[in-house]
Amino acid sequence: MATTPAGPLSPYIPASAPRSADVVLYLDLDGVVHHEAVLWHPRHGIYMSPYKATDHALFEWLPILEEELAPHPSVALVLSSTWCIRPGYAKTLQRLPEQLRARFIGGTYHKRVHGADPWSLASFRSTPRGMQILADVQRRKPRHWVALDDDIEYWPQDAIGNLVACEGTTGLSDPEVRRELRYKLQQCAAA
């Protein structure tokens, strides 16, 4: 049986115990590993906007993520993206390279964990990303965590130090974002 939220900004928190790790990187996709201009079509699925993101491709900056994670083999990944909902956690992971896929221990939303009813989905969607991640941190209880995201609206002030903020059109291709991610992962490893 799942618990219900305490208020409009409280995410739905399931009762089941999630997988965890000592160090977790909460990973958004749109605006992080590729340009933010991503569209969805019922027949064609997810694709890059040919108008807003000309010359961009889905997952184009994944090699950068792999490079930054290489010195940290124990860092686990949690999907913190709307991709958890559509196309879903499992289908999203199928689109990723095996080396990255093996690092994932879950998502901030998974219908098998959170429930598939419309109320829980609506509750999750209306919760700011930072609150979704913080709720997941409270459930998984990693010793250290970092969030890589371009959705920084209403980010909890007590967790802002864990955020590596991306600009949605440049994501991980921005050298400053790479430097900050590298620094925060090194901090986690040293702690």
PDB file of C-alpha atoms in Angstrom:
ATOM      1  CA  MET A   1       0.000   0.000   0.000  1.00  0.00           C
ATOM      2  CA  ALA A   2       1.375   3.404  -0.928  1.00  0.00           C
ATOM      3  CA  THR A   3       1.393   6.581   1.072  1.00  0.00           C
ATOM      4  CA  THR A   4      -0.359   9.711  -0.123  1.00  0.00           C
ATOM      5  CA  PRO A   5       1.182  13.150  -0.451  1.00  0.00           C
ATOM      6  CA  ALA A   6       0.994  15.683   2.356  1.00  0.00           C
ATOM      7  CA  GLY A   7       0.328  18.673   0.111  1.00  0.00           C
ATOM      8  CA  PRO A   8       0.261  19.977  -3.453  1.00  0.00           C
ATOM      9  CA  LEU A   9       4.069  20.051  -3.778  1.00  0.00           C
ATOM     10  CA  SER A  10       4.656  16.754  -2.010  1.00  0.00           C
ATOM     11  CA  PRO A  11       5.369  13.895  -4.403  1.00  0.00           C
ATOM     12  CA  TYR A  12       3.686  10.541  -4.223  1.00  0.00           C
ATOM     13  CA  ILE A  13       5.995   8.316  -2.165  1.00  0.00           C
ATOM     14  CA  PRO A  14       5.636   4.564  -2.575  1.00  0.00           C
ATOM     15  CA  ALA A  15       5.959   2.162   0.313  1.00  0.00           C
ATOM     16  CA  SER A  16       8.330  -0.270  -1.411  1.00  0.00           C
ATOM     17  CA  ALA A  17      12.062  -0.151  -0.708  1.00  0.00           C
ATOM     18  CA  PRO A  18      14.077   1.108  -3.702  1.00  0.00           C
ATOM     19  CA  ARG A  19      17.537   0.023  -4.815  1.00  0.00           C
ATOM     20  CA  SER A  20      20.296   2.323  -3.600  1.00  0.00           C
ATOM     21  CA  ALA A  21      24.030   2.993  -3.773  1.00  0.00           C
ATOM     22  CA  ASP A  22      26.602   5.048  -1.887  1.00  0.00           C
ATOM     23  CA  VAL A  23      26.796   7.684  -4.652  1.00  0.00           C
ATOM     24  CA  VAL A  24      23.885   8.425  -6.973  1.00  0.00           C
ATOM     25  CA  LEU A  25      23.722  10.718  -9.985  1.00  0.00           C
ATOM     26  CA  TYR A  26      20.167  11.815 -10.773  1.00  0.00           C
ATOM     27  CA  LEU A  27      20.135  12.171 -14.545  1.00  0.00           C
ATOM     28  CA  ASP A  28      17.724  14.190 -16.653  1.00  0.00           C
ATOM     29  CA  LEU A  29      17.859  13.640 -20.419  1.00  0.00           C
ATOM     30  CA  ASP A  30      16.256  16.537 -22.324  1.00  0.00           C
ATOM     31  CA  GLY A  31      18.503  19.578 -22.019  1.00  0.00           C
ATOM     32  CA  VAL A  32      21.287  17.474 -20.508  1.00  0.00           C
ATOM     33  CA  VAL A  33      22.391  14.643 -22.843  1.00  0.00           C
ATOM     34  CA  HIS A  34      20.789  16.306 -25.858  1.00  0.00           C
ATOM     35  CA  HIS A  35      19.088  19.582 -26.793  1.00  0.00           C
ATOM     36  CA  GLU A  36      15.869  20.353 -24.902  1.00  0.00           C
ATOM     37  CA  ALA A  37      13.719  20.623 -28.067  1.00  0.00           C
ATOM     38  CA  VAL A  38      12.340  17.091 -27.985  1.00  0.00           C
ATOM     39  CA  LEU A  39       8.920  16.134 -29.317  1.00  0.00           C
ATOM     40  CA  TRP A  40       6.689  13.095 -29.022  1.00  0.00           C
ATOM     41  CA  HIS A  41       4.312  11.604 -31.581  1.00  0.00           C
ATOM     42  CA  PRO A  42       2.029   8.597 -30.947  1.00  0.00           C
ATOM     43  CA  ARG A  43       3.291   6.777 -34.041  1.00  0.00           C
ATOM     44  CA  HIS A  44       6.874   8.021 -34.218  1.00  0.00           C
ATOM     45  CA  GLY A  45       7.758   8.199 -30.529  1.00  0.00           C
ATOM     46  CA  ILE A  46      10.321  10.667 -29.230  1.00  0.00           C
ATOM     47  CA  TYR A  47      12.352  12.684 -31.706  1.00  0.00           C
ATOM     48  CA  MET A  48      14.331  15.912 -31.964  1.00  0.00           C
ATOM     49  CA  SER A  49      12.450  18.959 -33.242  1.00  0.00           C
ATOM     50  CA  PRO A  50      13.521  19.611 -36.834  1.00  0.00           C
ATOM     51  CA  TYR A  51      12.684  23.307 -36.356  1.00  0.00           C
ATOM     52  CA  LYS A  52      14.108  24.217 -32.946  1.00  0.00           C
ATOM     53  CA  ALA A  53      17.062  21.839 -32.837  1.00  0.00           C
ATOM     54  CA  THR A  54      18.397  21.663 -36.366  1.00  0.00           C
ATOM     55  CA  ASP A  55      21.669  19.729 -36.495  1.00  0.00           C
ATOM     56  CA  HIS A  56      21.036  18.105 -33.103  1.00  0.00           C
ATOM     57  CA  ALA A  57      20.333  14.443 -32.321  1.00  0.00           C
ATOM     58  CA  LEU A  58      18.929  12.499 -29.412  1.00  0.00           C
ATOM     59  CA  PHE A  59      21.640  11.444 -26.938  1.00  0.00           C
ATOM     60  CA  GLU A  60      24.337  13.390 -28.790  1.00  0.00           C
ATOM     61  CA  TRP A  61      26.161  14.302 -25.552  1.00  0.00           C
ATOM     62  CA  LEU A  62      26.077  10.812 -23.978  1.00  0.00           C
ATOM     63  CA  PRO A  63      29.784  10.246 -24.801  1.00  0.00           C
ATOM     64  CA  ILE A  64      30.561  13.267 -22.605  1.00  0.00           C
ATOM     65  CA  LEU A  65      28.600  11.733 -19.725  1.00  0.00           C
ATOM     66  CA  GLU A  66      30.369   8.408 -20.186  1.00  0.00           C
ATOM     67  CA  GLU A  67      33.736  10.183 -20.158  1.00  0.00           C
ATOM     68  CA  GLU A  68      32.923  12.059 -16.940  1.00  0.00           C
ATOM     69  CA  LEU A  69      31.636   8.905 -15.232  1.00  0.00           C
ATOM     70  CA  ALA A  70      34.588   6.713 -16.292  1.00  0.00           C
ATOM     71  CA  PRO A  71      36.799   7.605 -13.280  1.00  0.00           C
ATOM     72  CA  HIS A  72      33.873   6.835 -10.950  1.00  0.00           C
ATOM     73  CA  PRO A  73      32.737   3.246 -11.609  1.00  0.00           C
ATOM     74  CA  SER A  74      30.735   3.037  -8.371  1.00  0.00           C
ATOM     75  CA  VAL A  75      28.437   5.971  -9.206  1.00  0.00           C
ATOM     76  CA  ALA A  76      24.911   4.668  -9.796  1.00  0.00           C
ATOM     77  CA  LEU A  77      22.357   6.447 -11.987  1.00  0.00           C
ATOM     78  CA  VAL A  78      18.713   7.247 -11.331  1.00  0.00           C
ATOM     79  CA  LEU A  79      16.585   8.476 -14.227  1.00  0.00           C
ATOM     80  CA  SER A  80      14.998  11.792 -13.230  1.00  0.00           C
ATOM     81  CA  SER A  81      13.257  12.732 -16.433  1.00  0.00           C
ATOM     82  CA  THR A  82       9.840  12.858 -18.046  1.00  0.00           C
ATOM     83  CA  TRP A  83      11.154   9.858 -19.987  1.00  0.00           C
ATOM     84  CA  CYS A  84      10.278   7.837 -16.855  1.00  0.00           C
ATOM     85  CA  ILE A  85       6.658   8.371 -17.897  1.00  0.00           C
ATOM     86  CA  ARG A  86       6.943   8.363 -21.667  1.00  0.00           C
ATOM     87  CA  PRO A  87       8.260   6.097 -23.088  1.00  0.00           C
ATOM     88  CA  GLY A  88       8.856   4.591 -19.625  1.00  0.00           C
ATOM     89  CA  TYR A  89      11.877   3.543 -17.595  1.00  0.00           C
ATOM     90  CA  ALA A  90      12.565   0.197 -19.301  1.00  0.00           C
ATOM     91  CA  LYS A  91      12.089   1.522 -22.842  1.00  0.00           C
ATOM     92  CA  THR A  92      14.328   4.488 -22.083  1.00  0.00           C
ATOM     93  CA  LEU A  93      17.119   2.259 -20.832  1.00  0.00           C
ATOM     94  CA  GLN A  94      16.888   0.164 -24.012  1.00  0.00           C
ATOM     95  CA  ARG A  95      17.942   3.268 -25.954  1.00  0.00           C
ATOM     96  CA  LEU A  96      21.113   3.771 -23.913  1.00  0.00           C
ATOM     97  CA  PRO A  97      24.536   2.132 -24.312  1.00  0.00           C
ATOM     98  CA  GLU A  98      24.980  -1.037 -22.243  1.00  0.00           C
ATOM     99  CA  GLN A  99      27.783   0.474 -20.154  1.00  0.00           C
ATOM    100  CA  LEU A 100      25.483   3.287 -18.988  1.00  0.00           C
ATOM    101  CA  ARG A 101      22.419   1.064 -18.746  1.00  0.00           C
ATOM    102  CA  ALA A 102      24.219  -1.155 -16.235  1.00  0.00           C
ATOM    103  CA  ARG A 103      24.649   1.795 -13.847  1.00  0.00           C
ATOM    104  CA  PHE A 104      20.911   2.533 -13.503  1.00  0.00           C
ATOM    105  CA  ILE A 105      19.242   1.474 -10.276  1.00  0.00           C
ATOM    106  CA  GLY A 106      15.839   3.065 -10.931  1.00  0.00           C
ATOM    107  CA  GLY A 107      13.904   6.172 -11.772  1.00  0.00           C
ATOM    108  CA  THR A 108      12.258   8.931  -9.796  1.00  0.00           C
ATOM    109  CA  TYR A 109       8.980   7.616 -11.217  1.00  0.00           C
ATOM    110  CA  HIS A 110       8.191   4.022 -12.103  1.00  0.00           C
ATOM    111  CA  LYS A 111       4.621   2.807 -12.424  1.00  0.00           C
ATOM    112  CA  ARG A 112       5.451  -0.588 -10.885  1.00  0.00           C
ATOM    113  CA  VAL A 113       6.741   1.231  -7.806  1.00  0.00           C
ATOM    114  CA  HIS A 114       4.551   4.336  -7.648  1.00  0.00           C
ATOM    115  CA  GLY A 115       1.359   2.911  -9.093  1.00  0.00           C
ATOM    116  CA  ALA A 116      -0.229   3.407 -12.484  1.00  0.00           C
ATOM    117  CA  ASP A 117      -3.372   5.241 -11.410  1.00  0.00           C
ATOM    118  CA  PRO A 118      -4.006   8.680 -12.944  1.00  0.00           C
ATOM    119  CA  TRP A 119      -3.892  10.424  -9.554  1.00  0.00           C
ATOM    120  CA  SER A 120      -0.335   9.309  -8.740  1.00  0.00           C
ATOM    121  CA  LEU A 121       0.851  10.222 -12.225  1.00  0.00           C
ATOM    122  CA  ALA A 122      -0.785  13.673 -12.020  1.00  0.00           C
ATOM    123  CA  SER A 123       0.710  14.190  -8.566  1.00  0.00           C
ATOM    124  CA  PHE A 124       4.165  13.299  -9.839  1.00  0.00           C
ATOM    125  CA  ARG A 125       3.884  15.553 -12.908  1.00  0.00           C
ATOM    126  CA  SER A 126       2.796  18.541 -10.816  1.00  0.00           C
ATOM    127  CA  THR A 127       5.712  18.175  -8.399  1.00  0.00           C
ATOM    128  CA  PRO A 128       8.790  20.304  -9.216  1.00  0.00           C
ATOM    129  CA  ARG A 129      11.807  18.270 -10.369  1.00  0.00           C
ATOM    130  CA  GLY A 130      13.902  19.167  -7.343  1.00  0.00           C
ATOM    131  CA  MET A 131      11.169  17.902  -5.033  1.00  0.00           C
ATOM    132  CA  GLN A 132      10.848  14.687  -7.071  1.00  0.00           C
ATOM    133  CA  ILE A 133      14.567  14.096  -6.672  1.00  0.00           C
ATOM    134  CA  LEU A 134      14.596  14.996  -2.986  1.00  0.00           C
ATOM    135  CA  ALA A 135      11.759  12.529  -2.343  1.00  0.00           C
ATOM    136  CA  ASP A 136      13.748   9.843  -4.144  1.00  0.00           C
ATOM    137  CA  VAL A 137      16.851  10.694  -2.110  1.00  0.00           C
ATOM    138  CA  GLN A 138      14.791  10.277   1.057  1.00  0.00           C
ATOM    139  CA  ARG A 139      13.635   6.834  -0.121  1.00  0.00           C
ATOM    140  CA  ARG A 140      16.984   5.537  -1.448  1.00  0.00           C
ATOM    141  CA  LYS A 141      19.152   7.190   1.213  1.00  0.00           C
ATOM    142  CA  PRO A 142      22.422   7.377  -0.745  1.00  0.00           C
ATOM    143  CA  ARG A 143      25.401   8.662   1.247  1.00  0.00           C
ATOM    144  CA  HIS A 144      26.132  11.223  -1.494  1.00  0.00           C
ATOM    145  CA  TRP A 145      24.179  12.390  -4.506  1.00  0.00           C
ATOM    146  CA  VAL A 146      24.339  14.834  -7.401  1.00  0.00           C
ATOM    147  CA  ALA A 147      21.581  15.915  -9.793  1.00  0.00           C
ATOM    148  CA  LEU A 148      22.324  16.841 -13.415  1.00  0.00           C
ATOM    149  CA  ASP A 149      19.337  18.764 -14.740  1.00  0.00           C
ATOM    150  CA  ASP A 150      18.155  21.759 -16.753  1.00  0.00           C
ATOM    151  CA  ASP A 151      14.869  22.024 -14.812  1.00  0.00           C
ATOM    152  CA  ILE A 152      15.871  24.180 -11.847  1.00  0.00           C
ATOM    153  CA  GLU A 153      12.569  25.913 -11.108  1.00  0.00           C
ATOM    154  CA  TYR A 154      11.503  25.642  -7.439  1.00  0.00           C
ATOM    155  CA  TRP A 155      14.637  23.684  -6.554  1.00  0.00           C
ATOM    156  CA  PRO A 156      14.782  23.169  -2.749  1.00  0.00           C
ATOM    157  CA  GLN A 157      17.328  25.581  -1.233  1.00  0.00           C
ATOM    158  CA  ASP A 158      18.739  22.936   1.117  1.00  0.00           C
ATOM    159  CA  ALA A 159      19.625  20.747  -1.892  1.00  0.00           C
ATOM    160  CA  ILE A 160      20.899  23.380  -4.343  1.00  0.00           C
ATOM    161  CA  GLY A 161      24.492  22.369  -3.550  1.00  0.00           C
ATOM    162  CA  ASN A 162      23.797  18.944  -5.093  1.00  0.00           C
ATOM    163  CA  LEU A 163      22.588  20.399  -8.401  1.00  0.00           C
ATOM    164  CA  VAL A 164      24.651  20.739 -11.545  1.00  0.00           C
ATOM    165  CA  ALA A 165      22.434  23.036 -13.597  1.00  0.00           C
ATOM    166  CA  CYS A 166      22.499  22.838 -17.376  1.00  0.00           C
ATOM    167  CA  GLU A 167      21.226  25.274 -19.954  1.00  0.00           C
ATOM    168  CA  GLY A 168      18.697  23.346 -22.049  1.00  0.00           C
ATOM    169  CA  THR A 169      20.238  24.120 -25.427  1.00  0.00           C
ATOM    170  CA  THR A 170      23.815  23.172 -24.511  1.00  0.00           C
ATOM    171  CA  GLY A 171      23.517  20.596 -21.699  1.00  0.00           C
ATOM    172  CA  LEU A 172      26.688  18.604 -21.119  1.00  0.00           C
ATOM    173  CA  SER A 173      28.362  20.142 -24.161  1.00  0.00           C
ATOM    174  CA  ASP A 174      29.041  23.239 -22.030  1.00  0.00           C
ATOM    175  CA  PRO A 175      32.604  22.992 -20.614  1.00  0.00           C
ATOM    176  CA  GLU A 176      31.551  24.770 -17.398  1.00  0.00           C
ATOM    177  CA  VAL A 177      28.839  22.165 -16.749  1.00  0.00           C
ATOM    178  CA  ARG A 178      31.405  19.422 -17.319  1.00  0.00           C
ATOM    179  CA  ARG A 179      33.828  21.052 -14.859  1.00  0.00           C
ATOM    180  CA  GLU A 180      31.133  21.389 -12.198  1.00  0.00           C
ATOM    181  CA  LEU A 181      29.984  17.772 -12.656  1.00  0.00           C
ATOM    182  CA  ARG A 182      33.577  16.550 -12.473  1.00  0.00           C
ATOM    183  CA  TYR A 183      34.179  18.579  -9.295  1.00  0.00           C
ATOM    184  CA  LYS A 184      31.029  17.330  -7.556  1.00  0.00           C
ATOM    185  CA  LEU A 185      31.736  13.700  -8.460  1.00  0.00           C
ATOM    186  CA  GLN A 186      35.282  14.095  -7.119  1.00  0.00           C
ATOM    187  CA  GLN A 187      33.862  15.565  -3.895  1.00  0.00           C
ATOM    188  CA  CYS A 188      31.581  12.533  -3.526  1.00  0.00           C
ATOM    189  CA  ALA A 189      34.489  10.147  -4.120  1.00  0.00           C
ATOM    190  CA  ALA A 190      36.692  11.918  -1.572  1.00  0.00           C
ATOM    191  CA  ALA A 191      34.021  12.025   1.154  1.00  0.00           C
TER     192      ALA A 191
END
